[in-house]
PDB file of C-alpha atoms in Angstrom:
ATOM      1  CA  MET A1304      51.375 138.347  71.331  1.00  0.00           C
ATOM      2  CA  LYS A1305      54.783 137.336  73.626  1.00  0.00           C
ATOM      3  CA  ASN A1306      57.989 137.948  71.817  1.00  0.00           C
ATOM      4  CA  ASN A1307      58.806 133.696  71.385  1.00  0.00           C
ATOM      5  CA  ILE A1308      61.788 134.305  69.364  1.00  0.00           C
ATOM      6  CA  LEU A1309      64.542 135.584  70.344  1.00  0.00           C
ATOM      7  CA  PHE A1310      67.935 136.594  67.489  1.00  0.00           C
ATOM      8  CA  GLY A1311      71.484 137.175  67.727  1.00  0.00           C
ATOM      9  CA  PRO A1312      74.419 137.047  65.858  1.00  0.00           C
ATOM     10  CA  ALA A1313      76.823 133.704  65.346  1.00  0.00           C
ATOM     11  CA  GLY A1314      79.623 135.238  66.842  1.00  0.00           C
ATOM     12  CA  ASN A1315      80.884 138.701  67.680  1.00  0.00           C
ATOM     13  CA  PRO A1316      79.295 141.853  66.247  1.00  0.00           C
ATOM     14  CA  LEU A1317      81.291 143.606  63.591  1.00  0.00           C
ATOM     15  CA  GLY A1318      81.199 146.882  65.885  1.00  0.00           C
ATOM     16  CA  PHE A1319      82.162 145.191  68.833  1.00  0.00           C
ATOM     17  CA  ALA A1320      86.124 145.783  69.671  1.00  0.00           C
ATOM     18  CA  GLY A1321      85.916 144.542  73.230  1.00  0.00           C
ATOM     19  CA  LYS A1322      86.719 141.202  74.675  1.00  0.00           C
ATOM     20  CA  THR A1323      84.550 138.274  74.379  1.00  0.00           C
ATOM     21  CA  VAL A1324      83.338 138.152  78.176  1.00  0.00           C
ATOM     22  CA  ASP A1325      81.824 141.841  77.700  1.00  0.00           C
ATOM     23  CA  VAL A1326      80.571 140.873  74.220  1.00  0.00           C
ATOM     24  CA  CYS A1327      76.574 140.344  75.670  1.00  0.00           C
ATOM     25  CA  ASP A1328      76.566 144.154  77.332  1.00  0.00           C
ATOM     26  CA  TYR A1329      76.798 145.310  73.616  1.00  0.00           C
ATOM     27  CA  ILE A1330      74.248 142.231  72.464  1.00  0.00           C
ATOM     28  CA  ARG A1331      72.033 144.018  74.743  1.00  0.00           C
ATOM     29  CA  GLU A1332      72.770 147.108  74.157  1.00  0.00           C
ATOM     30  CA  LEU A1333      71.627 146.639  70.345  1.00  0.00           C
ATOM     31  CA  GLY A1334      68.339 145.045  71.650  1.00  0.00           C
ATOM     32  CA  LEU A1335      69.044 141.765  70.426  1.00  0.00           C
ATOM     33  CA  GLU A1336      68.749 138.332  73.037  1.00  0.00           C
ATOM     34  CA  ALA A1337      70.855 135.487  71.699  1.00  0.00           C
ATOM     35  CA  TYR A1338      74.421 135.369  70.748  1.00  0.00           C
ATOM     36  CA  GLU A1339      76.032 132.068  69.301  1.00  0.00           C
ATOM     37  CA  TYR A1340      79.636 131.824  70.411  1.00  0.00           C
ATOM     38  CA  GLN A1341      82.117 130.230  67.793  1.00  0.00           C
ATOM     39  CA  ALA A1342      84.448 127.864  69.167  1.00  0.00           C
ATOM     40  CA  THR A1343      84.537 126.871  65.444  1.00  0.00           C
ATOM     41  CA  TYR A1344      88.733 126.585  65.014  1.00  0.00           C
ATOM     42  CA  GLY A1345      89.128 124.634  68.087  1.00  0.00           C
ATOM     43  CA  VAL A1346      87.677 125.061  71.674  1.00  0.00           C
ATOM     44  CA  ARG A1347      90.364 127.952  73.201  1.00  0.00           C
ATOM     45  CA  ILE A1348      88.438 129.299  76.134  1.00  0.00           C
ATOM     46  CA  LYS A1349      89.895 129.091  79.308  1.00  0.00           C
ATOM     47  CA  LYS A1350      87.281 128.001  82.359  1.00  0.00           C
ATOM     48  CA  GLN A1351      87.562 131.658  84.255  1.00  0.00           C
ATOM     49  CA  SER A1352      87.086 133.466  80.635  1.00  0.00           C
ATOM     50  CA  ALA A1353      84.088 130.999  80.238  1.00  0.00           C
ATOM     51  CA  LEU A1354      82.670 131.494  83.475  1.00  0.00           C
ATOM     52  CA  LYS A1355      83.183 135.591  82.980  1.00  0.00           C
ATOM     53  CA  LEU A1356      81.361 135.324  79.981  1.00  0.00           C
ATOM     54  CA  LYS A1357      78.257 133.270  81.294  1.00  0.00           C
ATOM     55  CA  LYS A1358      78.175 135.844  84.237  1.00  0.00           C
ATOM     56  CA  ASN A1359      78.030 138.429  81.474  1.00  0.00           C
ATOM     57  CA  ALA A1360      75.023 136.522  79.879  1.00  0.00           C
ATOM     58  CA  GLN A1361      73.247 136.139  82.520  1.00  0.00           C
ATOM     59  CA  LYS A1362      73.451 139.596  83.516  1.00  0.00           C
ATOM     60  CA  ASN A1363      72.198 140.634  80.263  1.00  0.00           C
ATOM     61  CA  ASP A1364      69.565 138.021  79.955  1.00  0.00           C
ATOM     62  CA  ILE A1365      70.802 136.947  76.525  1.00  0.00           C
ATOM     63  CA  ARG A1366      70.581 133.033  75.571  1.00  0.00           C
ATOM     64  CA  VAL A1367      74.195 131.988  74.109  1.00  0.00           C
ATOM     65  CA  SER A1368      74.624 128.832  72.243  1.00  0.00           C
ATOM     66  CA  MET A1369      78.308 127.554  71.163  1.00  0.00           C
ATOM     67  CA  HIS A1370      79.010 126.059  67.615  1.00  0.00           C
ATOM     68  CA  ALA A1371      81.724 123.598  68.227  1.00  0.00           C
ATOM     69  CA  PRO A1372      85.006 122.993  65.686  1.00  0.00           C
ATOM     70  CA  TYR A1373      84.340 122.497  62.114  1.00  0.00           C
ATOM     71  CA  TYR A1374      86.493 119.769  62.205  1.00  0.00           C
ATOM     72  CA  ILE A1375      84.702 117.336  63.391  1.00  0.00           C
ATOM     73  CA  ASN A1376      84.214 113.967  61.054  1.00  0.00           C
ATOM     74  CA  LEU A1377      82.047 111.694  63.029  1.00  0.00           C
ATOM     75  CA  SER A1378      81.545 109.351  60.376  1.00  0.00           C
ATOM     76  CA  ALA A1379      84.923 109.017  59.185  1.00  0.00           C
ATOM     77  CA  GLN A1380      87.010 106.687  58.000  1.00  0.00           C
ATOM     78  CA  LYS A1381      89.823 106.675  60.055  1.00  0.00           C
ATOM     79  CA  GLU A1382      89.557 106.067  63.004  1.00  0.00           C
ATOM     80  CA  ASP A1383      91.482 108.717  65.021  1.00  0.00           C
ATOM     81  CA  VAL A1384      89.702 111.297  63.084  1.00  0.00           C
ATOM     82  CA  LEU A1385      86.962 109.750  64.567  1.00  0.00           C
ATOM     83  CA  GLU A1386      88.445 109.702  68.101  1.00  0.00           C
ATOM     84  CA  ARG A1387      90.220 113.424  67.340  1.00  0.00           C
ATOM     85  CA  SER A1388      86.608 113.740  66.494  1.00  0.00           C
ATOM     86  CA  ILE A1389      84.669 112.941  70.255  1.00  0.00           C
ATOM     87  CA  ASP A1390      87.339 114.562  72.139  1.00  0.00           C
ATOM     88  CA  ARG A1391      86.650 118.022  70.491  1.00  0.00           C
ATOM     89  CA  LEU A1392      82.757 117.638  71.519  1.00  0.00           C
ATOM     90  CA  VAL A1393      84.113 116.803  75.094  1.00  0.00           C
ATOM     91  CA  GLN A1394      85.926 119.463  75.001  1.00  0.00           C
ATOM     92  CA  SER A1395      82.975 120.814  73.711  1.00  0.00           C
ATOM     93  CA  ALA A1396      80.428 120.341  76.185  1.00  0.00           C
ATOM     94  CA  ARG A1397      83.128 121.036  79.252  1.00  0.00           C
ATOM     95  CA  ALA A1398      83.792 124.709  78.062  1.00  0.00           C
ATOM     96  CA  ALA A1399      79.253 124.673  77.010  1.00  0.00           C
ATOM     97  CA  GLU A1400      78.722 123.647  80.622  1.00  0.00           C
ATOM     98  CA  TRP A1401      80.961 126.631  81.498  1.00  0.00           C
ATOM     99  CA  ILE A1402      80.051 128.865  79.411  1.00  0.00           C
ATOM    100  CA  GLY A1403      76.204 128.098  80.342  1.00  0.00           C
ATOM    101  CA  ALA A1404      75.372 127.435  77.047  1.00  0.00           C
ATOM    102  CA  TYR A1405      72.016 126.037  76.483  1.00  0.00           C
ATOM    103  CA  ARG A1406      73.298 123.815  72.752  1.00  0.00           C
ATOM    104  CA  ILE A1407      76.128 122.909  71.408  1.00  0.00           C
ATOM    105  CA  VAL A1408      75.984 123.119  67.726  1.00  0.00           C
ATOM    106  CA  PHE A1409      78.406 120.906  65.434  1.00  0.00           C
ATOM    107  CA  HIS A1410      78.059 119.492  62.015  1.00  0.00           C
ATOM    108  CA  PRO A1411      77.903 115.125  62.115  1.00  0.00           C
ATOM    109  CA  GLY A1412      80.494 114.752  58.645  1.00  0.00           C
ATOM    110  CA  PHE A1413      80.679 113.923  55.315  1.00  0.00           C
ATOM    111  CA  TYR A1414      79.219 110.055  53.442  1.00  0.00           C
ATOM    112  CA  THR A1415      82.835 109.722  51.808  1.00  0.00           C
ATOM    113  CA  LYS A1416      82.668 106.225  51.052  1.00  0.00           C
ATOM    114  CA  TYR A1417      79.908 105.396  52.542  1.00  0.00           C
ATOM    115  CA  THR A1418      76.088 105.509  51.779  1.00  0.00           C
ATOM    116  CA  PRO A1419      74.064 107.168  54.285  1.00  0.00           C
ATOM    117  CA  HIS A1420      72.673 105.224  55.870  1.00  0.00           C
ATOM    118  CA  GLU A1421      76.520 103.509  56.450  1.00  0.00           C
ATOM    119  CA  ALA A1422      77.644 106.765  57.408  1.00  0.00           C
ATOM    120  CA  LEU A1423      74.418 107.811  59.901  1.00  0.00           C
ATOM    121  CA  ARG A1424      74.987 103.464  61.142  1.00  0.00           C
ATOM    122  CA  ARG A1425      79.278 105.150  62.254  1.00  0.00           C
ATOM    123  CA  CYS A1426      78.093 108.385  63.411  1.00  0.00           C
ATOM    124  CA  LYS A1427      75.882 106.808  65.789  1.00  0.00           C
ATOM    125  CA  GLY A1428      78.563 104.235  67.355  1.00  0.00           C
ATOM    126  CA  ALA A1429      80.889 107.189  67.576  1.00  0.00           C
ATOM    127  CA  ILE A1430      77.984 109.103  68.790  1.00  0.00           C
ATOM    128  CA  SER A1431      77.489 106.395  71.790  1.00  0.00           C
ATOM    129  CA  LYS A1432      81.040 106.064  72.620  1.00  0.00           C
ATOM    130  CA  LEU A1433      81.044 110.294  72.761  1.00  0.00           C
ATOM    131  CA  MET A1434      78.506 109.834  75.796  1.00  0.00           C
ATOM    132  CA  ASP A1435      80.316 106.781  77.929  1.00  0.00           C
ATOM    133  CA  ASP A1436      83.002 109.374  77.519  1.00  0.00           C
ATOM    134  CA  LEU A1437      81.219 112.500  78.888  1.00  0.00           C
ATOM    135  CA  ASP A1438      79.945 109.715  81.521  1.00  0.00           C
ATOM    136  CA  SER A1439      82.787 108.564  82.608  1.00  0.00           C
ATOM    137  CA  LEU A1440      83.927 112.770  83.476  1.00  0.00           C
ATOM    138  CA  GLY A1441      81.054 113.838  85.167  1.00  0.00           C
ATOM    139  CA  ILE A1442      79.870 116.131  82.377  1.00  0.00           C
ATOM    140  CA  THR A1443      76.127 116.484  82.252  1.00  0.00           C
ATOM    141  CA  GLN A1444      74.790 120.008  81.707  1.00  0.00           C
ATOM    142  CA  PHE A1445      75.037 119.802  77.500  1.00  0.00           C
ATOM    143  CA  THR A1446      72.422 119.631  74.958  1.00  0.00           C
ATOM    144  CA  PHE A1447      74.273 118.455  71.450  1.00  0.00           C
ATOM    145  CA  ALA A1448      72.627 120.555  68.630  1.00  0.00           C
ATOM    146  CA  PRO A1449      73.550 118.734  65.017  1.00  0.00           C
ATOM    147  CA  GLU A1450      73.112 120.951  62.404  1.00  0.00           C
ATOM    148  CA  THR A1451      71.222 120.436  58.950  1.00  0.00           C
ATOM    149  CA  THR A1452      74.292 120.562  56.438  1.00  0.00           C
ATOM    150  CA  GLY A1453      74.460 122.598  53.279  1.00  0.00           C
ATOM    151  CA  LYS A1454      76.345 120.340  51.029  1.00  0.00           C
ATOM    152  CA  ARG A1455      74.531 117.250  49.550  1.00  0.00           C
ATOM    153  CA  SER A1456      78.122 114.969  50.204  1.00  0.00           C
ATOM    154  CA  GLN A1457      78.017 115.880  53.998  1.00  0.00           C
ATOM    155  CA  LEU A1458      75.865 113.722  56.679  1.00  0.00           C
ATOM    156  CA  GLY A1459      73.401 116.381  57.574  1.00  0.00           C
ATOM    157  CA  ASN A1460      69.754 116.077  55.570  1.00  0.00           C
ATOM    158  CA  LEU A1461      66.006 116.672  57.979  1.00  0.00           C
ATOM    159  CA  ASP A1462      65.454 113.244  58.011  1.00  0.00           C
ATOM    160  CA  GLU A1463      69.018 112.031  59.399  1.00  0.00           C
ATOM    161  CA  ILE A1464      69.199 114.937  62.281  1.00  0.00           C
ATOM    162  CA  ILE A1465      65.792 113.988  63.947  1.00  0.00           C
ATOM    163  CA  ASP A1466      67.400 110.088  63.728  1.00  0.00           C
ATOM    164  CA  ILE A1467      70.405 111.251  65.931  1.00  0.00           C
ATOM    165  CA  CYS A1468      68.039 113.614  68.108  1.00  0.00           C
ATOM    166  CA  HIS A1469      65.617 110.259  68.033  1.00  0.00           C
ATOM    167  CA  SER A1470      68.668 107.893  68.820  1.00  0.00           C
ATOM    168  CA  PHE A1471      70.319 109.803  72.156  1.00  0.00           C
ATOM    169  CA  GLY A1472      69.079 111.797  75.251  1.00  0.00           C
ATOM    170  CA  ASN A1473      70.142 115.722  75.691  1.00  0.00           C
ATOM    171  CA  PHE A1474      70.114 116.417  71.704  1.00  0.00           C
ATOM    172  CA  SER A1475      68.157 118.764  70.192  1.00  0.00           C
ATOM    173  CA  PRO A1476      67.948 119.330  65.994  1.00  0.00           C
ATOM    174  CA  THR A1477      69.382 122.934  64.752  1.00  0.00           C
ATOM    175  CA  ILE A1478      67.813 123.473  61.638  1.00  0.00           C
ATOM    176  CA  ASP A1479      70.043 125.622  59.588  1.00  0.00           C
ATOM    177  CA  PHE A1480      66.845 126.625  56.926  1.00  0.00           C
ATOM    178  CA  ALA A1481      69.615 128.150  53.870  1.00  0.00           C
ATOM    179  CA  HIS A1482      71.727 124.306  54.362  1.00  0.00           C
ATOM    180  CA  LEU A1483      68.140 122.813  53.654  1.00  0.00           C
ATOM    181  CA  HIS A1484      66.919 125.166  51.185  1.00  0.00           C
ATOM    182  CA  ALA A1485      70.756 124.927  49.434  1.00  0.00           C
ATOM    183  CA  ARG A1486      70.679 121.132  49.794  1.00  0.00           C
ATOM    184  CA  GLY A1487      67.329 120.653  48.215  1.00  0.00           C
ATOM    185  CA  ARG A1488      68.798 123.325  45.334  1.00  0.00           C
ATOM    186  CA  GLY A1489      66.386 125.672  46.300  1.00  0.00           C
ATOM    187  CA  CYS A1490      63.772 124.086  47.669  1.00  0.00           C
ATOM    188  CA  ILE A1491      62.329 126.424  50.568  1.00  0.00           C
ATOM    189  CA  LYS A1492      59.716 128.956  48.314  1.00  0.00           C
ATOM    190  CA  GLU A1493      56.715 128.959  49.666  1.00  0.00           C
ATOM    191  CA  ILE A1494      55.406 129.023  53.507  1.00  0.00           C
ATOM    192  CA  ASP A1495      54.311 125.168  52.670  1.00  0.00           C
ATOM    193  CA  ASP A1496      57.400 124.181  52.731  1.00  0.00           C
ATOM    194  CA  TYR A1497      58.960 125.179  55.623  1.00  0.00           C
ATOM    195  CA  HIS A1498      55.251 124.007  57.509  1.00  0.00           C
ATOM    196  CA  ARG A1499      56.081 120.771  56.376  1.00  0.00           C
ATOM    197  CA  ILE A1500      59.804 121.238  57.175  1.00  0.00           C
ATOM    198  CA  LEU A1501      58.504 122.211  60.584  1.00  0.00           C
ATOM    199  CA  ARG A1502      55.574 119.379  60.880  1.00  0.00           C
ATOM    200  CA  LYS A1503      58.179 116.757  60.864  1.00  0.00           C
ATOM    201  CA  LEU A1504      60.493 118.623  63.492  1.00  0.00           C
ATOM    202  CA  GLY A1505      57.702 118.896  65.922  1.00  0.00           C
ATOM    203  CA  ASP A1506      56.381 115.040  65.996  1.00  0.00           C
ATOM    204  CA  VAL A1507      60.462 114.729  66.756  1.00  0.00           C
ATOM    205  CA  LEU A1508      60.256 117.359  69.748  1.00  0.00           C
ATOM    206  CA  GLU A1509      57.156 116.047  71.378  1.00  0.00           C
ATOM    207  CA  ASP A1510      59.036 112.140  71.042  1.00  0.00           C
ATOM    208  CA  ILE A1511      62.233 113.641  72.696  1.00  0.00           C
ATOM    209  CA  GLY A1512      60.401 115.292  75.000  1.00  0.00           C
ATOM    210  CA  ASN A1513      62.204 119.385  73.689  1.00  0.00           C
ATOM    211  CA  LYS A1514      58.353 120.041  72.424  1.00  0.00           C
ATOM    212  CA  THR A1515      58.438 122.749  74.825  1.00  0.00           C
ATOM    213  CA  GLN A1516      62.281 123.709  74.248  1.00  0.00           C
ATOM    214  CA  PRO A1517      62.810 126.320  71.938  1.00  0.00           C
ATOM    215  CA  LEU A1518      63.951 125.487  68.466  1.00  0.00           C
ATOM    216  CA  HIS A1519      68.030 126.353  67.785  1.00  0.00           C
ATOM    217  CA  CYS A1520      67.717 128.066  64.122  1.00  0.00           C
ATOM    218  CA  HIS A1521      70.557 129.372  61.582  1.00  0.00           C
ATOM    219  CA  PHE A1522      69.312 131.850  58.869  1.00  0.00           C
ATOM    220  CA  THR A1523      71.655 133.782  56.207  1.00  0.00           C
ATOM    221  CA  ARG A1524      70.568 134.035  51.857  1.00  0.00           C
ATOM    222  CA  ILE A1525      72.866 131.480  50.965  1.00  0.00           C
ATOM    223  CA  GLU A1526      73.754 130.708  46.860  1.00  0.00           C
ATOM    224  CA  CYS A1527      74.047 127.538  45.962  1.00  0.00           C
ATOM    225  CA  THR A1528      74.701 124.931  43.709  1.00  0.00           C
ATOM    226  CA  ASP A1529      73.867 121.473  42.149  1.00  0.00           C
ATOM    227  CA  ALA A1530      76.217 119.949  44.723  1.00  0.00           C
ATOM    228  CA  GLY A1531      74.650 122.252  47.226  1.00  0.00           C
ATOM    229  CA  GLU A1532      76.150 125.274  49.319  1.00  0.00           C
ATOM    230  CA  ARG A1533      78.028 127.696  47.709  1.00  0.00           C
ATOM    231  CA  LYS A1534      78.194 131.299  49.448  1.00  0.00           C
ATOM    232  CA  HIS A1535      76.492 133.317  52.583  1.00  0.00           C
ATOM    233  CA  HIS A1536      74.615 136.762  50.918  1.00  0.00           C
ATOM    234  CA  VAL A1537      73.696 139.459  53.425  1.00  0.00           C
ATOM    235  CA  LEU A1538      69.660 139.663  54.155  1.00  0.00           C
ATOM    236  CA  ASN A1539      69.134 142.501  51.420  1.00  0.00           C
ATOM    237  CA  GLU A1540      70.585 140.240  48.306  1.00  0.00           C
ATOM    238  CA  THR A1541      66.795 139.157  47.687  1.00  0.00           C
ATOM    239  CA  GLU A1542      67.554 137.285  44.630  1.00  0.00           C
ATOM    240  CA  TYR A1543      68.963 134.172  47.120  1.00  0.00           C
ATOM    241  CA  GLY A1544      67.058 132.460  49.118  1.00  0.00           C
ATOM    242  CA  PRO A1545      65.525 131.095  50.909  1.00  0.00           C
ATOM    243  CA  PRO A1546      62.591 133.978  52.153  1.00  0.00           C
ATOM    244  CA  LEU A1547      62.640 135.192  55.543  1.00  0.00           C
ATOM    245  CA  ASP A1548      59.299 136.815  56.186  1.00  0.00           C
ATOM    246  CA  LEU A1549      57.615 133.649  55.326  1.00  0.00           C
ATOM    247  CA  LEU A1550      59.702 130.993  57.800  1.00  0.00           C
ATOM    248  CA  LEU A1551      58.639 134.178  60.166  1.00  0.00           C
ATOM    249  CA  GLU A1552      55.237 134.009  59.891  1.00  0.00           C
ATOM    250  CA  ALA A1553      55.329 130.063  59.604  1.00  0.00           C
ATOM    251  CA  LEU A1554      56.944 130.288  62.858  1.00  0.00           C
ATOM    252  CA  ILE A1555      54.160 132.855  64.374  1.00  0.00           C
ATOM    253  CA  GLU A1556      51.802 130.859  62.667  1.00  0.00           C
ATOM    254  CA  CYS A1557      52.258 127.427  64.241  1.00  0.00           C
ATOM    255  CA  GLY A1558      53.673 129.225  68.173  1.00  0.00           C
ATOM    256  CA  TRP A1559      57.167 128.133  67.620  1.00  0.00           C
ATOM    257  CA  HIS A1560      59.290 129.173  70.557  1.00  0.00           C
ATOM    258  CA  ALA A1561      62.547 129.842  68.732  1.00  0.00           C
ATOM    259  CA  THR A1562      66.144 131.246  68.591  1.00  0.00           C
ATOM    260  CA  ILE A1563      67.291 132.428  65.056  1.00  0.00           C
ATOM    261  CA  ILE A1564      70.792 133.419  64.910  1.00  0.00           C
ATOM    262  CA  CYS A1565      72.132 135.109  62.300  1.00  0.00           C
ATOM    263  CA  GLU A1566      74.725 134.044  59.836  1.00  0.00           C
ATOM    264  CA  THR A1567      74.899 136.441  57.072  1.00  0.00           C
ATOM    265  CA  PRO A1568      78.427 138.806  56.520  1.00  0.00           C
ATOM    266  CA  PHE A1569      76.644 141.659  58.117  1.00  0.00           C
ATOM    267  CA  LEU A1570      75.561 139.732  61.349  1.00  0.00           C
ATOM    268  CA  GLU A1571      74.085 142.501  64.005  1.00  0.00           C
ATOM    269  CA  ARG A1572      72.582 144.527  61.549  1.00  0.00           C
ATOM    270  CA  ASP A1573      71.238 141.666  59.855  1.00  0.00           C
ATOM    271  CA  ALA A1574      69.797 139.988  63.186  1.00  0.00           C
ATOM    272  CA  LEU A1575      68.606 142.967  64.099  1.00  0.00           C
ATOM    273  CA  ILE A1576      66.326 143.398  60.175  1.00  0.00           C
ATOM    274  CA  MET A1577      64.943 139.384  61.376  1.00  0.00           C
ATOM    275  CA  GLN A1578      63.854 140.915  65.038  1.00  0.00           C
ATOM    276  CA  GLN A1579      62.221 144.115  63.162  1.00  0.00           C
ATOM    277  CA  THR A1580      60.395 141.998  60.272  1.00  0.00           C
ATOM    278  CA  TYR A1581      59.898 139.478  62.861  1.00  0.00           C
ATOM    279  CA  GLN A1582      57.635 142.495  65.152  1.00  0.00           C
ATOM    280  CA  SER A1583      56.069 144.054  62.076  1.00  0.00           C
ATOM    281  CA  LEU A1584      54.259 140.362  61.604  1.00  0.00           C
ATOM    282  CA  LEU A1585      52.979 140.490  65.025  1.00  0.00           C
TER     283      LEU A1585
END
């Protein structure tokens, strides 16, 4: 069976001590196939370095994604916070074009005083402004990938992410299965739980013309409370969900193409375990 699922770390591998522009040499040497560049505390990469990273990824056939800064809230009450959030996504799109990132992952925002419906509407209004800004700047090579979020106070349940991706071109979801599990208070336990998620995603991806594109995913073991996400854990801490093997079985059964980015504390080690588990199921 064809290898339809690629695996890689969220950020530079723990065992890598070189320059980020060369990181894909190390990732390929490990046998992994994906890499998520982390701009989580600001888009600081310069164009020259970004182009070197792109060349390094292409040489090693590594699929690159990018995580935009954490300091984004597209449903913020304050207009200046919205403006800064939009600007950070503009910076991310520009850098992603240089890097050759196929997805730009971001967290949409928080509900705060708004109802979920109001927060979603405010978020979509900010995205409309973002798209206008990108068009005026001539930035066209991007796919934003809003991520399912782990706290129940955050905008970003599965239906909200699907709604956002339905509403705009150049958008495709990032499905963080640990976040879905956490905000659902440990809701992913059986393979049917994964199938329900994938069926819903299959419909939306077909509608927006991305059914043939890989599904971008994050995975880790996660500890949760009634409020949602609390802490990431490594794969061998099996007392925490969600179950990895059932996710991989569901993806295989449904013939999905996917990128799975490892977000456990043991980045490359657990990414390799995910890859080995997948290969054992084929």
